[in-house]
Coordinates of C-alpha atoms in Angstrom, one line a residue:
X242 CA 90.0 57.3 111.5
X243 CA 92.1 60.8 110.7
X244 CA 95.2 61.3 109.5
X245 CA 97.6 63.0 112.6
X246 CA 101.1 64.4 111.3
X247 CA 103.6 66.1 113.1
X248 CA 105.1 69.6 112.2
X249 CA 108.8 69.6 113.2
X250 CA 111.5 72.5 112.9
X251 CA 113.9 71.8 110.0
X252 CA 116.8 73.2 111.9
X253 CA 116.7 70.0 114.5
X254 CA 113.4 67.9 114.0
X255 CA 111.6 69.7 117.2
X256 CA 108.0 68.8 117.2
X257 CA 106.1 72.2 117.4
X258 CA 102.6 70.4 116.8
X259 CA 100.8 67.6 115.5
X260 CA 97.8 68.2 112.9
X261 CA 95.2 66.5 111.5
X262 CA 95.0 66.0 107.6
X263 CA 92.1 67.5 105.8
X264 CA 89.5 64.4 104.6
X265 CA 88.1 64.3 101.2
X266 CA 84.7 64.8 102.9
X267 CA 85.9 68.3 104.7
X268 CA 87.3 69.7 101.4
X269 CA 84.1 69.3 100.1
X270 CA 82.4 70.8 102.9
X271 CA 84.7 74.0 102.7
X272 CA 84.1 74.2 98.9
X273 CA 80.7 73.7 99.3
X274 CA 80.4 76.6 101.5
X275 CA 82.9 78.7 100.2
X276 CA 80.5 78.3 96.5
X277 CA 77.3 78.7 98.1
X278 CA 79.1 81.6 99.9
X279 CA 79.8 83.5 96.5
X280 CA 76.2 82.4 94.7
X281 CA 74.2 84.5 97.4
X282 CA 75.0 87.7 95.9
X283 CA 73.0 89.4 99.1
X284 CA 75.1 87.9 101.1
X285 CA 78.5 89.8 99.7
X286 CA 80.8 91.7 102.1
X287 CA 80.7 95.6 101.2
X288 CA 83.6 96.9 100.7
X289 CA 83.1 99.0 104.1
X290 CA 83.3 96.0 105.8
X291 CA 86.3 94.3 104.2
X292 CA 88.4 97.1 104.9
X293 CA 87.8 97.4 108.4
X294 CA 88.0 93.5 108.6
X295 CA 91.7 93.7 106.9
X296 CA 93.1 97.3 108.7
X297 CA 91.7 94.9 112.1
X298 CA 94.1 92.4 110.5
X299 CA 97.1 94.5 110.1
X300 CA 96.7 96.0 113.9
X301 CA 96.6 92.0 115.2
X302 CA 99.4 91.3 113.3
X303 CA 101.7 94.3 114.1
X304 CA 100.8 93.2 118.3
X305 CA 102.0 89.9 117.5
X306 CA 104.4 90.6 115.2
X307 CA 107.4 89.0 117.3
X308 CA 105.4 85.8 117.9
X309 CA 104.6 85.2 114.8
X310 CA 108.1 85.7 113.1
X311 CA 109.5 83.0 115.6
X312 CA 106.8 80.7 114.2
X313 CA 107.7 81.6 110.8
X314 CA 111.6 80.9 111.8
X315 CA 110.8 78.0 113.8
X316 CA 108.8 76.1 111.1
X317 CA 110.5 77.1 107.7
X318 CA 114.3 77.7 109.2
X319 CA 114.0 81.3 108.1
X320 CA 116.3 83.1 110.3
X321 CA 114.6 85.1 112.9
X322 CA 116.1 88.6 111.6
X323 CA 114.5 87.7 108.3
X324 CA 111.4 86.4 109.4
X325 CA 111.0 89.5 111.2
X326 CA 110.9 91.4 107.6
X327 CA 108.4 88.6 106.1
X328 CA 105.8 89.6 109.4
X329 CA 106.1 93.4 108.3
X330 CA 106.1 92.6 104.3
X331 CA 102.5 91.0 105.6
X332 CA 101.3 93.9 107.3
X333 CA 102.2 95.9 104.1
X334 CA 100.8 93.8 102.2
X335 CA 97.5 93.6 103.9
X336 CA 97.2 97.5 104.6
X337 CA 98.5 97.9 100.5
X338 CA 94.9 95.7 100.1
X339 CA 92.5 98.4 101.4
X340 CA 94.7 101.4 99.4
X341 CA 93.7 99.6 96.5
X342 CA 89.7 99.3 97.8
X343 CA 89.7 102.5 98.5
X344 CA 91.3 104.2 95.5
X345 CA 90.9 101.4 92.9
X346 CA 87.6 100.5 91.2
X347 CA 86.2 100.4 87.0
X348 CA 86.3 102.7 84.2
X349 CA 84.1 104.6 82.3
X350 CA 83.7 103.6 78.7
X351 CA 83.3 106.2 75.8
X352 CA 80.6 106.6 74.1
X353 CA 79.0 109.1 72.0
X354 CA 81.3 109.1 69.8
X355 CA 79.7 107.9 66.5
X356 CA 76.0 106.7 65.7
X357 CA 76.1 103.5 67.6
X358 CA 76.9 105.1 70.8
X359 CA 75.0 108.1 70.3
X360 CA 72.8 108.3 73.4
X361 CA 74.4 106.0 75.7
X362 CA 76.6 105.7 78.5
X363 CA 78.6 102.8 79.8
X364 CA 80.7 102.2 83.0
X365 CA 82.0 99.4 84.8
X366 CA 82.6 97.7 88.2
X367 CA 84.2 94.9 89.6
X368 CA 83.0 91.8 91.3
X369 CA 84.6 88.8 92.8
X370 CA 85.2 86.5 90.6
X371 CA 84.0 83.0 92.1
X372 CA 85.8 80.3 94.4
X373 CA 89.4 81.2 95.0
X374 CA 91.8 78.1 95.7
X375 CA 95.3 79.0 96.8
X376 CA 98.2 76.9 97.0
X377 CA 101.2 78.3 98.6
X378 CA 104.9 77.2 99.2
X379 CA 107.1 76.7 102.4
X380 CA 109.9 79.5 102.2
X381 CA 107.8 82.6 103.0
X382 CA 105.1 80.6 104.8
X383 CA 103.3 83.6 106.4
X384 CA 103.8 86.3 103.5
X385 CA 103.0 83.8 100.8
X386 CA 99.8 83.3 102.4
X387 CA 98.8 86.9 102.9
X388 CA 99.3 87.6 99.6
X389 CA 96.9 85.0 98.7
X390 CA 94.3 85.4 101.3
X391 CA 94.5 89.2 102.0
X392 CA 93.6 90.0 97.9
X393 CA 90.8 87.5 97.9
X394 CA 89.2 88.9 101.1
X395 CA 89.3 92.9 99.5
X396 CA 88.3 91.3 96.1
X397 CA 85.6 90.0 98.2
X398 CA 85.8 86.4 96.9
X399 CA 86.1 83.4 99.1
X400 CA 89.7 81.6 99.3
X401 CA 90.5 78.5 100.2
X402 CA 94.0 77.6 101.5
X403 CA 96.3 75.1 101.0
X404 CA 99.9 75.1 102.9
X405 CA 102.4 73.4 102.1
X406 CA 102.4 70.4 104.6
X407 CA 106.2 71.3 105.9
X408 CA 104.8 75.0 106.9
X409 CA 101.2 75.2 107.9
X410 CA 101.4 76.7 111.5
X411 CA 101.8 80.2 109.6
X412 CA 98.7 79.5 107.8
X413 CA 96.6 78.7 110.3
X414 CA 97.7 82.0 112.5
X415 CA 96.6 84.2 109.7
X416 CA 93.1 82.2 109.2
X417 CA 92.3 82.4 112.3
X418 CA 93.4 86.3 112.4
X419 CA 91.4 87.0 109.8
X420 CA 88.1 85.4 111.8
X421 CA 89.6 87.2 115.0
X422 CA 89.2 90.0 113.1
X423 CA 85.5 89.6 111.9
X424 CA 85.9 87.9 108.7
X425 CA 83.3 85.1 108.9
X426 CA 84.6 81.5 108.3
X427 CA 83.2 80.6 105.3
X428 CA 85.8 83.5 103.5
X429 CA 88.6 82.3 103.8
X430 CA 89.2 78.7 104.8
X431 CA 91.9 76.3 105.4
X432 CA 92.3 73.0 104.3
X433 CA 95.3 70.3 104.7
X434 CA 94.7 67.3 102.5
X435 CA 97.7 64.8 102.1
X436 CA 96.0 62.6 99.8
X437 CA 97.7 64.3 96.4
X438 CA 94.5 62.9 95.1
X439 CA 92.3 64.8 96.9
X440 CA 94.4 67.8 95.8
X441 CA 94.1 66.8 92.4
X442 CA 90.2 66.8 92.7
X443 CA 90.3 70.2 94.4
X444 CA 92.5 72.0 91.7
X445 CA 89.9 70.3 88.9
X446 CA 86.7 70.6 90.7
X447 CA 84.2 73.4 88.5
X448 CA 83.8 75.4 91.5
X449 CA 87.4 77.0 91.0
X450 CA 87.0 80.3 89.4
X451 CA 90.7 80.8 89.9
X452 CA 93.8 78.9 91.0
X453 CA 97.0 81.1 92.8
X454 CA 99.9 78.9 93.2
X455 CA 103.1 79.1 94.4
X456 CA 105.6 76.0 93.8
X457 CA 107.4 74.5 91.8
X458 CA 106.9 74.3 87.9
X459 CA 106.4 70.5 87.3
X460 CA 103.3 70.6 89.6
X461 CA 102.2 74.3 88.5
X462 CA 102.1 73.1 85.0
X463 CA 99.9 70.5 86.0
X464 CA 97.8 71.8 87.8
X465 CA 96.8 74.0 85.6
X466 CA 96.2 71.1 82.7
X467 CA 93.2 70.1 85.0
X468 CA 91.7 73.2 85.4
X469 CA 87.8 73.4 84.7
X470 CA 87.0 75.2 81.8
X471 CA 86.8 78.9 82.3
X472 CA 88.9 78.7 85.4
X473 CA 91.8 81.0 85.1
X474 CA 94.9 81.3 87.0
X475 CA 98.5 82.2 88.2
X476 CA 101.6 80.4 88.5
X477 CA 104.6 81.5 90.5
X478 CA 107.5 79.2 89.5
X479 CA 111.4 79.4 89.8
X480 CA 114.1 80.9 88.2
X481 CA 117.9 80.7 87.6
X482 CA 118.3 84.0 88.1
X483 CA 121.1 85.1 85.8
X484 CA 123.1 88.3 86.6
X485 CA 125.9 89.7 84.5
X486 CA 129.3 91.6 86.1
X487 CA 130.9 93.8 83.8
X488 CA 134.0 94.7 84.0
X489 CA 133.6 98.6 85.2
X490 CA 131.5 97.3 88.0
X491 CA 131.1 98.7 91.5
X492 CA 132.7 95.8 93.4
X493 CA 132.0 97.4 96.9
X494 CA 128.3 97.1 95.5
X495 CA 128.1 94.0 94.0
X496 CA 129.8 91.4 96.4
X497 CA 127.5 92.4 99.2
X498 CA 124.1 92.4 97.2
X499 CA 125.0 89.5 95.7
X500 CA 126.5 87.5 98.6
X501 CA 123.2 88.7 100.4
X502 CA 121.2 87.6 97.2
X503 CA 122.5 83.9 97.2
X504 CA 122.5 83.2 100.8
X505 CA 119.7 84.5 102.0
X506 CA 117.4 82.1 103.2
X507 CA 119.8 79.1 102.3
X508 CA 119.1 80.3 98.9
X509 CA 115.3 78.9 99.0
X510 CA 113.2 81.8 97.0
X511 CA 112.4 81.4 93.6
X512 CA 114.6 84.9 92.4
X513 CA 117.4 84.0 94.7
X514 CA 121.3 85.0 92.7
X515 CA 122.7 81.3 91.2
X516 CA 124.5 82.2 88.0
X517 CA 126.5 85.3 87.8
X518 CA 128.2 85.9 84.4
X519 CA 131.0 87.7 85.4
X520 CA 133.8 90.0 83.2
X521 CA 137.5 88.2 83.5
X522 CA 139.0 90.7 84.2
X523 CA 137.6 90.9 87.7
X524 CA 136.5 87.4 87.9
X525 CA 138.8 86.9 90.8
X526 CA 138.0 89.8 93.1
X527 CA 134.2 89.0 92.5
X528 CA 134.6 85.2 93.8
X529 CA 137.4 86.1 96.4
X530 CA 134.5 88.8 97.5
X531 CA 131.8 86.4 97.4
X532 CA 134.2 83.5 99.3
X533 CA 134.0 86.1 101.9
X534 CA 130.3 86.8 102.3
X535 CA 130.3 83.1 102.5
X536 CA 132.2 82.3 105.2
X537 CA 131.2 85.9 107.1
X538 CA 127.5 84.5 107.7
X539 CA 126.7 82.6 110.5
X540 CA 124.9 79.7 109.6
X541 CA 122.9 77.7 112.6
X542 CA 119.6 78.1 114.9
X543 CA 117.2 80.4 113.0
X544 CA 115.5 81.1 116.1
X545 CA 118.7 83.0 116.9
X546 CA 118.6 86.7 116.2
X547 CA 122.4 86.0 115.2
X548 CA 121.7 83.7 112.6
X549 CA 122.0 85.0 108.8
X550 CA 121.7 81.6 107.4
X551 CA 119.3 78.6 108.3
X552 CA 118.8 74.9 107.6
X553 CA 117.8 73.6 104.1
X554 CA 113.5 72.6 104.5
X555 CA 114.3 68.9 104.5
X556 CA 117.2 66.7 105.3
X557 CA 116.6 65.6 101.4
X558 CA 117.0 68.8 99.8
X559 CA 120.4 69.1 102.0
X560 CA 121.5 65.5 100.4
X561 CA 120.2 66.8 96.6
X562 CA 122.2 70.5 97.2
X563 CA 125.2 68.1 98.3
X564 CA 124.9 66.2 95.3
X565 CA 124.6 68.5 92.5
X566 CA 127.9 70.3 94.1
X567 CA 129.7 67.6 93.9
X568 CA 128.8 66.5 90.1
X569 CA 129.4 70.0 89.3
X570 CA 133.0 69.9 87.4
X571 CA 133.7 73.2 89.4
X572 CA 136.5 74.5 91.5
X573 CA 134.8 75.0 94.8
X574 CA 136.5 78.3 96.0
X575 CA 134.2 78.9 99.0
X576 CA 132.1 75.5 100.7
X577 CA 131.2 72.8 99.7
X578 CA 130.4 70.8 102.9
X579 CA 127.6 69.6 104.3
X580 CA 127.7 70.9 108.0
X581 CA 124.8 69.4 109.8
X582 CA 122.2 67.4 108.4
X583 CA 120.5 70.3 108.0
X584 CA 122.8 72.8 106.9
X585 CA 125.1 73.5 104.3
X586 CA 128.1 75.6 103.9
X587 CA 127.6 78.3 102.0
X588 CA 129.4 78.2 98.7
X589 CA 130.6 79.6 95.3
X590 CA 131.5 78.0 92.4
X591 CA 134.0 79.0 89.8
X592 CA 133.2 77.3 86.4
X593 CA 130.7 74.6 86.9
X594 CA 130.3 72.6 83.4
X595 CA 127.5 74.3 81.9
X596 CA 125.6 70.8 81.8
X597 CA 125.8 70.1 85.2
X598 CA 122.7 70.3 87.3
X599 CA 124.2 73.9 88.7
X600 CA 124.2 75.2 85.8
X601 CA 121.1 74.2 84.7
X602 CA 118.0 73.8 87.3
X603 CA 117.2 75.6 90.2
X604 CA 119.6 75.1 93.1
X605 CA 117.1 76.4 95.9
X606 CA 120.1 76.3 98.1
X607 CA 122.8 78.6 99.3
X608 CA 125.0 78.1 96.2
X609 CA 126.4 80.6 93.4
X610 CA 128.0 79.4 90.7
X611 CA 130.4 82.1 88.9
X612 CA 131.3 81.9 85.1
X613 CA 134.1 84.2 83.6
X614 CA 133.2 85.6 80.2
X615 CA 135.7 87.8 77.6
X616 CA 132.0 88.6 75.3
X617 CA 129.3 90.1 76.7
X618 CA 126.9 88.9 74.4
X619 CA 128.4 85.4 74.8
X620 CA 127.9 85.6 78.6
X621 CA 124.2 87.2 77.8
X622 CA 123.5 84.0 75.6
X623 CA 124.4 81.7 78.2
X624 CA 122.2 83.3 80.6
X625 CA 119.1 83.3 78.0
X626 CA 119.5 79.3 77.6
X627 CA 117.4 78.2 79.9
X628 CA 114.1 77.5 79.7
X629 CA 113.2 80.5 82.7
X630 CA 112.4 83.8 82.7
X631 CA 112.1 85.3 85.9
X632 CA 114.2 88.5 87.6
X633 CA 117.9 89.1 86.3
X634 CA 120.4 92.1 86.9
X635 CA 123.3 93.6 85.7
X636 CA 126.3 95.7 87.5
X637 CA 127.9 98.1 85.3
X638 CA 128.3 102.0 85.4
X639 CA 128.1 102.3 81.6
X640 CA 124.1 103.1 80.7
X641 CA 124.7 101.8 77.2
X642 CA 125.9 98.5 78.8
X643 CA 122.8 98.6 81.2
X644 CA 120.2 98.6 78.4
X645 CA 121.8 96.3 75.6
X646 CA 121.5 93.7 78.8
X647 CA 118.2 95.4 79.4
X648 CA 117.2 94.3 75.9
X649 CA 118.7 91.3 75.3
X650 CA 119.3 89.3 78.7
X651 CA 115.0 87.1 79.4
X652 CA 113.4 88.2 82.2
X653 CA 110.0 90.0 82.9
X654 CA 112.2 92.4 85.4
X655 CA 115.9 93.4 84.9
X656 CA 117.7 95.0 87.7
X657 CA 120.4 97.8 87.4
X658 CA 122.7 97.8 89.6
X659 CA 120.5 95.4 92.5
X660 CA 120.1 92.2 92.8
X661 CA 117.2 90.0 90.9
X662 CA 116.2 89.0 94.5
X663 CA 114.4 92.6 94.8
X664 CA 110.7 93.0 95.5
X665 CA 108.5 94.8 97.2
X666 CA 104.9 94.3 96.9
X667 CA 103.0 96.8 94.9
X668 CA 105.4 96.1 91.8
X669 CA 104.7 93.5 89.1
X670 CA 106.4 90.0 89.9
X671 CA 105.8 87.6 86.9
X672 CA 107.8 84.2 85.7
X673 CA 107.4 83.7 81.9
X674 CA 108.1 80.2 80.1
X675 CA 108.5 78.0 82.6
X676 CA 109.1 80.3 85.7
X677 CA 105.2 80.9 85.4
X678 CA 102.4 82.6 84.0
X679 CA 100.2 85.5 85.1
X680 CA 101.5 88.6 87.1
X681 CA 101.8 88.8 90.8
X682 CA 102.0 91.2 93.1
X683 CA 99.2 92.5 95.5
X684 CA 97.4 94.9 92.8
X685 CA 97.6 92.5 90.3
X686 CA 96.5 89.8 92.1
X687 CA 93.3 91.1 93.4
X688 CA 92.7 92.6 89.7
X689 CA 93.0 88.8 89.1
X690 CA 90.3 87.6 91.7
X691 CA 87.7 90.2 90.2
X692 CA 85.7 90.5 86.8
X693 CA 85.0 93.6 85.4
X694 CA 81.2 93.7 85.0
X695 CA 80.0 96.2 82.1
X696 CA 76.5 98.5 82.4
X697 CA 75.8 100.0 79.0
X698 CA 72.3 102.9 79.4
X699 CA 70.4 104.0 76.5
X700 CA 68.7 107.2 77.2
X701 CA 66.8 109.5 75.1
X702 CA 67.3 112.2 77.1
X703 CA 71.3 111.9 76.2
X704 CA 70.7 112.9 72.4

């Protein structure tokens, strides 16, 4: 007997289709496959072929581009405007893939340069580097995935999906774009298991040459405790992203990118703005600004191109987000209310105690919490203690000011002047500590999926 589950909208519980759950006995069919895939060295895709395969991907996906952002919309409450941008991130991100076949490949190493290495040459080249298992989260449900399966496919290693169970109609549109496109099956496969056993057996199973995985970090952690020796992988965690407001700040600039940066998606992605450290001397403008944004966005029906704000993923993360406001110890200057049992208001806190939950876990929901500072450096302490390091910014127009915070505020990325929600996909995107390990990004993460195999020729002819 299968397992059948139902895939509903978040915004109002509409059923927009009805799976069935991956058995134990089809995971190990796909890894299987996907191993014996990557052990028959003649069998390899050439790189000709994988880059015709993913520019065939890009041109499907830009045709259905409009389709597919109301699936993205419809099954993670990303607002349709928004999941517009995720659909063209993927096509970037897919077309970014074959510029880094084409132009990207090994080194040569020296040689000749003493003795030893008199007479020799030595290059290298990359290979795949085994069985690629990805797990991936809901917020960005179709992006998330191409930049898991899109790397893996021009590494030429085989990938096997996860989704997350809330979003997995994304998933399967880009599988089966990939095999519209010519990719055979057995490179890239999907696979829903809800027995968190199963998954368990999957993540430690000796086939995985390398985990990707997008969540949250009490599972990342542990996922990558039971690992098979040798495997490697990457982590994509949260952060609390931290930004500091000094006091000769561009307001006109900062309420906007930071109103943007908190709300944005009901504040569900892992670099969305939740603490801002902000100078006293313009503490009021900045939340009065903020309180604004706030109320400004229309919050409702992502599938509307009207909407800027959607529904929380679960009807439980709405109660938890309601929750943590309320034990906050703050003065609620904009929300605060729980408008559907979907939504919540967007909402800024002034002064939330700095042990409350608010202040110290990830919100993942469209909440910023503002904190009024007379010391910099106390402010940039504050923001440091935390076990995270993800993105963080600072507003100021003093360049002094922007590179003490620079120097001294964690983070693997500090933005000047933007918002720590920035990206785009060619750069380095990294948690450290908690927030994760390993770099992401699509250069990176097919560098990740390779090995670099060394040839070392003795000649005579060479002396």
């Amino acid at each position: 007997m299968t397992d059948k589950f139902d895939v509903r909208a978040p915004f109002d519980g509409a059923l927009l289709d009805t799976l069935t759950a991956t058995t134990a006995g089809e995971v190990e069919n796909a890894f299987e496959r996907a191993y014996r895939a990557y052990r028959n060295r003649k069998g390899w895709l050439p790189k000709v072929e994988r880059i015709a395969v993913l520019r065939r991907v890009a041109n499907i996906v830009r045709e259905r581009r409009e389709q597919l952002a109301l699936q993205v919309s419809s099954e993670s409450g990303k607002p349709l405007k928004d999941a517009l941008i995720e659909v063209d991130r993927g096509i970037d991100g897919i077309e970014l893939s074959v510029e880094i076949l084409r132009n990207e490949g090994g080194h040569v190493i020296p040689m000749d340069i003493n003795a030893t290495s008199a007479g020799r040459v030595a290059f290298t080249q990359m290979e795949p580097i085994g069985v690629v298992l990805a797990i991936a989260a809901f917020n960005h449900p179709f992006n998330l995935v191409i930049h898991q399966v899109a790397p893996a496919v021009a590494a030429g290693a085989p990938v096997i999906v996860k989704p997350s169970p809330k979003t997995p109609l994304s998933c399967r549109a880009v599988i089966e774009i990939f095999r519209e496109a010519g990719l055979p099956e057995v490179w890239a496969q999907m696979v829903l298991p809800l027995d968190m056993e199963v998954v368990g057996r999957m993540v430690s199973d000796p086939r995985v040459a390398f985990l990707t995985f997008i969540g949250s970090a009490a599972v990342g952690w542990k996922l990558r405790s039971n690992l098979a020796p040798g495997a490697r992988c990457a982590l994509e965690h949260g952060g609390v992203a931290p930004v500091i407001v000094a006091a000769d700040a561009d307001l006109s600039s900062v309420v906007p990118r930071l109103g943007r940066a908190g709300f944005w998606h009901a504040g569900q992605a892992c670099v969305s703005v939740q603490r801002v450290y902000c100078a006293n001397s313009v503490l009021d403008d900045v939340v009065s600004g903020l309180s604004g944004v706030a109320a400004a966005m229309k919050i409702g029906d992502p599938t509307k191109i009207e909407t800027d704000v959607g529904p929380l993923i679960t009807h439980a993360e709405a109660d938890r987000v309601a929750d943590w406001v309320a034990r906050s110890g703050a003065k609620i200057a904009a929300g605060g209310d729980r408008l559907t049992e979907s939504t919540y208001a967007n909402t800024v806190l002034v002064n939330p105690d700095a042990h409350a939950d608010v202040s110290r876990r990830e919100v993942f929901g469209p909440v910023i919490c503002v904190y009024g500072f007379d010391d910099i450096d106390a402010a940039l302490a504050q923001a440091n203690d935390l076990p995270f390091s993800f993105q963080a910014a600072v507003f100021t127009r003093n360049i002094d000011t922007a590179m003490h915070c620079y120097r001294h505020l964690d983070g693997t990325a500090i933005m000047v002047n933007e918002h720590p929600l920035f990206r785009v996909d060619w750069m380095p995107f990294a948690g450290a500590r908690h927030s994760g390990l390993g770099v992401g990004g699509i250069p990176h993460t097919i560098r990740d999926m390779q090995t670099e195999k060394m040839m070392v020729w003795r000649s005579d002819a060479l002396n």
